[in-house]
PDB file of C-alpha atoms in Angstrom:
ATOM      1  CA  UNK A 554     -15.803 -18.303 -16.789  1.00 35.00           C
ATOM      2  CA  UNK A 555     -12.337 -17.432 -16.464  1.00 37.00           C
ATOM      3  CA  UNK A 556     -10.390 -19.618 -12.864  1.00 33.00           C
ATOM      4  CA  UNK A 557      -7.609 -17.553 -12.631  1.00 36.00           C
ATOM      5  CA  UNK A 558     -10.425 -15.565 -10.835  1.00 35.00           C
ATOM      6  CA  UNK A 559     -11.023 -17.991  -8.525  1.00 31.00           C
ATOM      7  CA  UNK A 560      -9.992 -15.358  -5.469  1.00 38.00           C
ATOM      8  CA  UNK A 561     -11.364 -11.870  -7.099  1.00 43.00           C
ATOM      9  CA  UNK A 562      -9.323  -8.532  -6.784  1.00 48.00           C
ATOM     10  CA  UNK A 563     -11.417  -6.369  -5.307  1.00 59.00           C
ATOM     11  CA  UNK A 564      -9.920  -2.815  -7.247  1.00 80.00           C
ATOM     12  CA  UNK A 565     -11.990  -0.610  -5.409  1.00 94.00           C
ATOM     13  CA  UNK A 566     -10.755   2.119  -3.099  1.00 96.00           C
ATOM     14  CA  UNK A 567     -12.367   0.694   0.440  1.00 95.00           C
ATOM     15  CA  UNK A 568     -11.045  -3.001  -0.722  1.00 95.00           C
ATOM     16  CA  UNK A 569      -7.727  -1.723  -1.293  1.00 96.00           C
ATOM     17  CA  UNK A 570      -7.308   0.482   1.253  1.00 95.00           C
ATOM     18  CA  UNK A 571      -8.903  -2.083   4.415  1.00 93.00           C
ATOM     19  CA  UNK A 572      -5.813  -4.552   2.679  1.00 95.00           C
ATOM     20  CA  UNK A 573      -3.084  -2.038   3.352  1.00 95.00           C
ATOM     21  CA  UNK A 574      -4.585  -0.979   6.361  1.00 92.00           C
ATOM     22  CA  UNK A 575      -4.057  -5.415   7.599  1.00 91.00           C
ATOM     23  CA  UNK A 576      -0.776  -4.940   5.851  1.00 93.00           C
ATOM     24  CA  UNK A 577       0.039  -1.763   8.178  1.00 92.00           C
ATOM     25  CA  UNK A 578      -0.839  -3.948  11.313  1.00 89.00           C
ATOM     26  CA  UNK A 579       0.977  -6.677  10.317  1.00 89.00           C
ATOM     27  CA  UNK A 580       4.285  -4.402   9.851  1.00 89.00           C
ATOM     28  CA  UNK A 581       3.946  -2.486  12.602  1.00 85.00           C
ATOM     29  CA  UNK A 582       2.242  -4.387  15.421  1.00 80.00           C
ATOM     30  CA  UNK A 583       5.507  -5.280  16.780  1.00 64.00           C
ATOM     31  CA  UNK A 584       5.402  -1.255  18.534  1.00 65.00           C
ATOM     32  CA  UNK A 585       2.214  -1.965  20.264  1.00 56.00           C
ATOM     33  CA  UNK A 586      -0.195   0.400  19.548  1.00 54.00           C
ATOM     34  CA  UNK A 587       1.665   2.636  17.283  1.00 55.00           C
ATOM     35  CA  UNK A 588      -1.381   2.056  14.253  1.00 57.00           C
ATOM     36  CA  UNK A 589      -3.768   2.013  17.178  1.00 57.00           C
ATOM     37  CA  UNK A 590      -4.855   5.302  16.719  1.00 62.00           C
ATOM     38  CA  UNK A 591      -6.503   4.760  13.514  1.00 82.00           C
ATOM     39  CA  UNK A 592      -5.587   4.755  10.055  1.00 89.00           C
ATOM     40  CA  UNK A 593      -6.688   7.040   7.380  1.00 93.00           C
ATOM     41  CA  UNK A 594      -6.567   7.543   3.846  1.00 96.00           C
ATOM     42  CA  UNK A 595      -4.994  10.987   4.941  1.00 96.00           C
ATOM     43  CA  UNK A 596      -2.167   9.238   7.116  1.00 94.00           C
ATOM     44  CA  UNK A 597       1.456   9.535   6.307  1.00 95.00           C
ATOM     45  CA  UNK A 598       3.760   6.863   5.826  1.00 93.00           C
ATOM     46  CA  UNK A 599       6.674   8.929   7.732  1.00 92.00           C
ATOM     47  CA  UNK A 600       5.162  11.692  10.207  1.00 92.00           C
ATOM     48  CA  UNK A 601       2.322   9.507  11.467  1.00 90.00           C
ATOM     49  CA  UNK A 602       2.880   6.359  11.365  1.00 90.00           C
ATOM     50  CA  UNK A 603       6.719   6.376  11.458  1.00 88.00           C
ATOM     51  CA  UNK A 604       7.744   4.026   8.570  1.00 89.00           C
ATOM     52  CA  UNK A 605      11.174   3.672   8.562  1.00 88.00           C
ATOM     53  CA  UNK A 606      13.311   2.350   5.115  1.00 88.00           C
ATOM     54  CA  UNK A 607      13.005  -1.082   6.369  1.00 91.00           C
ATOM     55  CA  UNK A 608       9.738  -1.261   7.231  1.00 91.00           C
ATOM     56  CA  UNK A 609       8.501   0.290   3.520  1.00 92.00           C
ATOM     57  CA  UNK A 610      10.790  -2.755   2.342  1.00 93.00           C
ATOM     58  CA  UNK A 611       8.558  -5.216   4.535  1.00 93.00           C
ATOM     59  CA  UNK A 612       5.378  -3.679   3.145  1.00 95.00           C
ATOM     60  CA  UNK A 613       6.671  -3.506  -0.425  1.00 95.00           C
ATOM     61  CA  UNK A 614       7.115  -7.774   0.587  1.00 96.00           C
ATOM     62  CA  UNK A 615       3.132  -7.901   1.520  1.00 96.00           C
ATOM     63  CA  UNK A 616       2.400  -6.231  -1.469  1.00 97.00           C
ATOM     64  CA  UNK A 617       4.285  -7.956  -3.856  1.00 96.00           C
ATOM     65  CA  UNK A 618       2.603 -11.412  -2.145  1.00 96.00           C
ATOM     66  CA  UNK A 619      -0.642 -10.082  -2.316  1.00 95.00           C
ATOM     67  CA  UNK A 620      -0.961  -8.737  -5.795  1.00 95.00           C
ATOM     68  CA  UNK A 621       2.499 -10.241  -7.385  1.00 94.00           C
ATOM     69  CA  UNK A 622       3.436  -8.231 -10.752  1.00 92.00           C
ATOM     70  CA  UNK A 623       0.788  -6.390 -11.326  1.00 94.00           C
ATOM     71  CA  UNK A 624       1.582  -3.525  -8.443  1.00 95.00           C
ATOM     72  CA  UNK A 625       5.573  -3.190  -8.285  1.00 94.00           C
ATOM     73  CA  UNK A 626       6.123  -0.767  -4.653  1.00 95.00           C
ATOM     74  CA  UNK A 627      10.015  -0.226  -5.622  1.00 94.00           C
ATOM     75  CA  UNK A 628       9.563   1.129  -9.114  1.00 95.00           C
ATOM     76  CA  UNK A 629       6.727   2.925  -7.740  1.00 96.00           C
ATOM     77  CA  UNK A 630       8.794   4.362  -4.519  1.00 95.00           C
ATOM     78  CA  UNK A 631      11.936   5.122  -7.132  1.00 95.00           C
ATOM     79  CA  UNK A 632       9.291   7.398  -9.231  1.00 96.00           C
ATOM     80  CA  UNK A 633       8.658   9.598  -6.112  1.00 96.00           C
ATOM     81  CA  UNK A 634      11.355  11.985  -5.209  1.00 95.00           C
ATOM     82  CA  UNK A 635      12.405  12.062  -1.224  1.00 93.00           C
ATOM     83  CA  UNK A 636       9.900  15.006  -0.100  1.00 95.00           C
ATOM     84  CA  UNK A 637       6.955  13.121  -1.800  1.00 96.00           C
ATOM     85  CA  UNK A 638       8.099   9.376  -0.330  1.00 94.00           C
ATOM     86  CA  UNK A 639       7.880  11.191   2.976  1.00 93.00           C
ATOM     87  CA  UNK A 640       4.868  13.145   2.277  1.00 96.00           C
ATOM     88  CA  UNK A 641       3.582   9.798   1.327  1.00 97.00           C
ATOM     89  CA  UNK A 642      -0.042   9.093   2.141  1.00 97.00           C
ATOM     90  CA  UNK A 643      -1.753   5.885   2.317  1.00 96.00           C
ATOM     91  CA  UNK A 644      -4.442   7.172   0.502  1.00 98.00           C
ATOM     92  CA  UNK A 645      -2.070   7.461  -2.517  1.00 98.00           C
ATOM     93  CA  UNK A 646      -0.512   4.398  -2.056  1.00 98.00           C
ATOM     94  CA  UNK A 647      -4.433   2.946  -2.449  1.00 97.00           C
ATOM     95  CA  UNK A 648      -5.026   5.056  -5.537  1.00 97.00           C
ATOM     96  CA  UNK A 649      -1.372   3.325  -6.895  1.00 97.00           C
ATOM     97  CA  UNK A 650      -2.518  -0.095  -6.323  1.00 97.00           C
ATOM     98  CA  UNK A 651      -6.120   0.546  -7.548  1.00 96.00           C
ATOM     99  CA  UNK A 652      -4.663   2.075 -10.897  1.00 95.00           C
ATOM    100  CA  UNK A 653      -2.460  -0.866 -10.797  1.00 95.00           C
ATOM    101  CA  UNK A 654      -4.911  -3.498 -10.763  1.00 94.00           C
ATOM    102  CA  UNK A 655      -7.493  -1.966 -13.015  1.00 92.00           C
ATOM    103  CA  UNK A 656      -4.836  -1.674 -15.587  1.00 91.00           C
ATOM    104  CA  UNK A 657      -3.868  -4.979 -14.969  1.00 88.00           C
ATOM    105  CA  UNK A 658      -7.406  -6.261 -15.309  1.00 87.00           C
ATOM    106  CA  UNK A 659      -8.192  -4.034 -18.557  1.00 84.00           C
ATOM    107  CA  UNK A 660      -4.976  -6.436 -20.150  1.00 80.00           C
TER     108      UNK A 660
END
């Protein structure tokens, strides 16, 4: 039995995305009730939520403490070109970090 998995990485799609969705609070929860509505796998970064630079640079900090190396947000961001970063969905951002962490488990 391996400890480094002492706390599992759940790589599935509902584990991911219910992470990102705490994440989401946690950034935006100082706007009141801006994520109140409900978040989706269909919900944009930009036109629903309203995720501005800084606050993708405050997730991209959650992220990077939660999985460390093995999902990297900026490269990830600079691959996208501007229409797709705002088009961005969390749904794809949970298919990113579940390819992510299946790759890095498959190492």
């Amino acid at each position: 039995m391996n400890s480094s998995q002492a706390a599992p990485t759940a790589a599935t799609p509902e584990a991911v995305f219910e992470e990102i969705t705490g994440m989401l609070h946690a950034v935006l929860g100082e706007y009141g009730g801006v994520v109140d509505a409900g978040i989706t796998m269909d919900t944009r970064f930009h036109d629903d939520l309203d995720l501005e630079s800084i606050d993708l640079v405050t997730l991209g900090g959650h992220l990077q403490a939660r999985y460390g190396e093995r999902v990297n947000f900026a490269e990830y961001l600079a691959g996208l070109g501007l229409e797709e970063i705002i088009d961005l969905t969390v749904g794809q951002l949970v298919e990113h970090i579940t390819g992510c962490l299946r790759a890095a488990e498959e190492r």
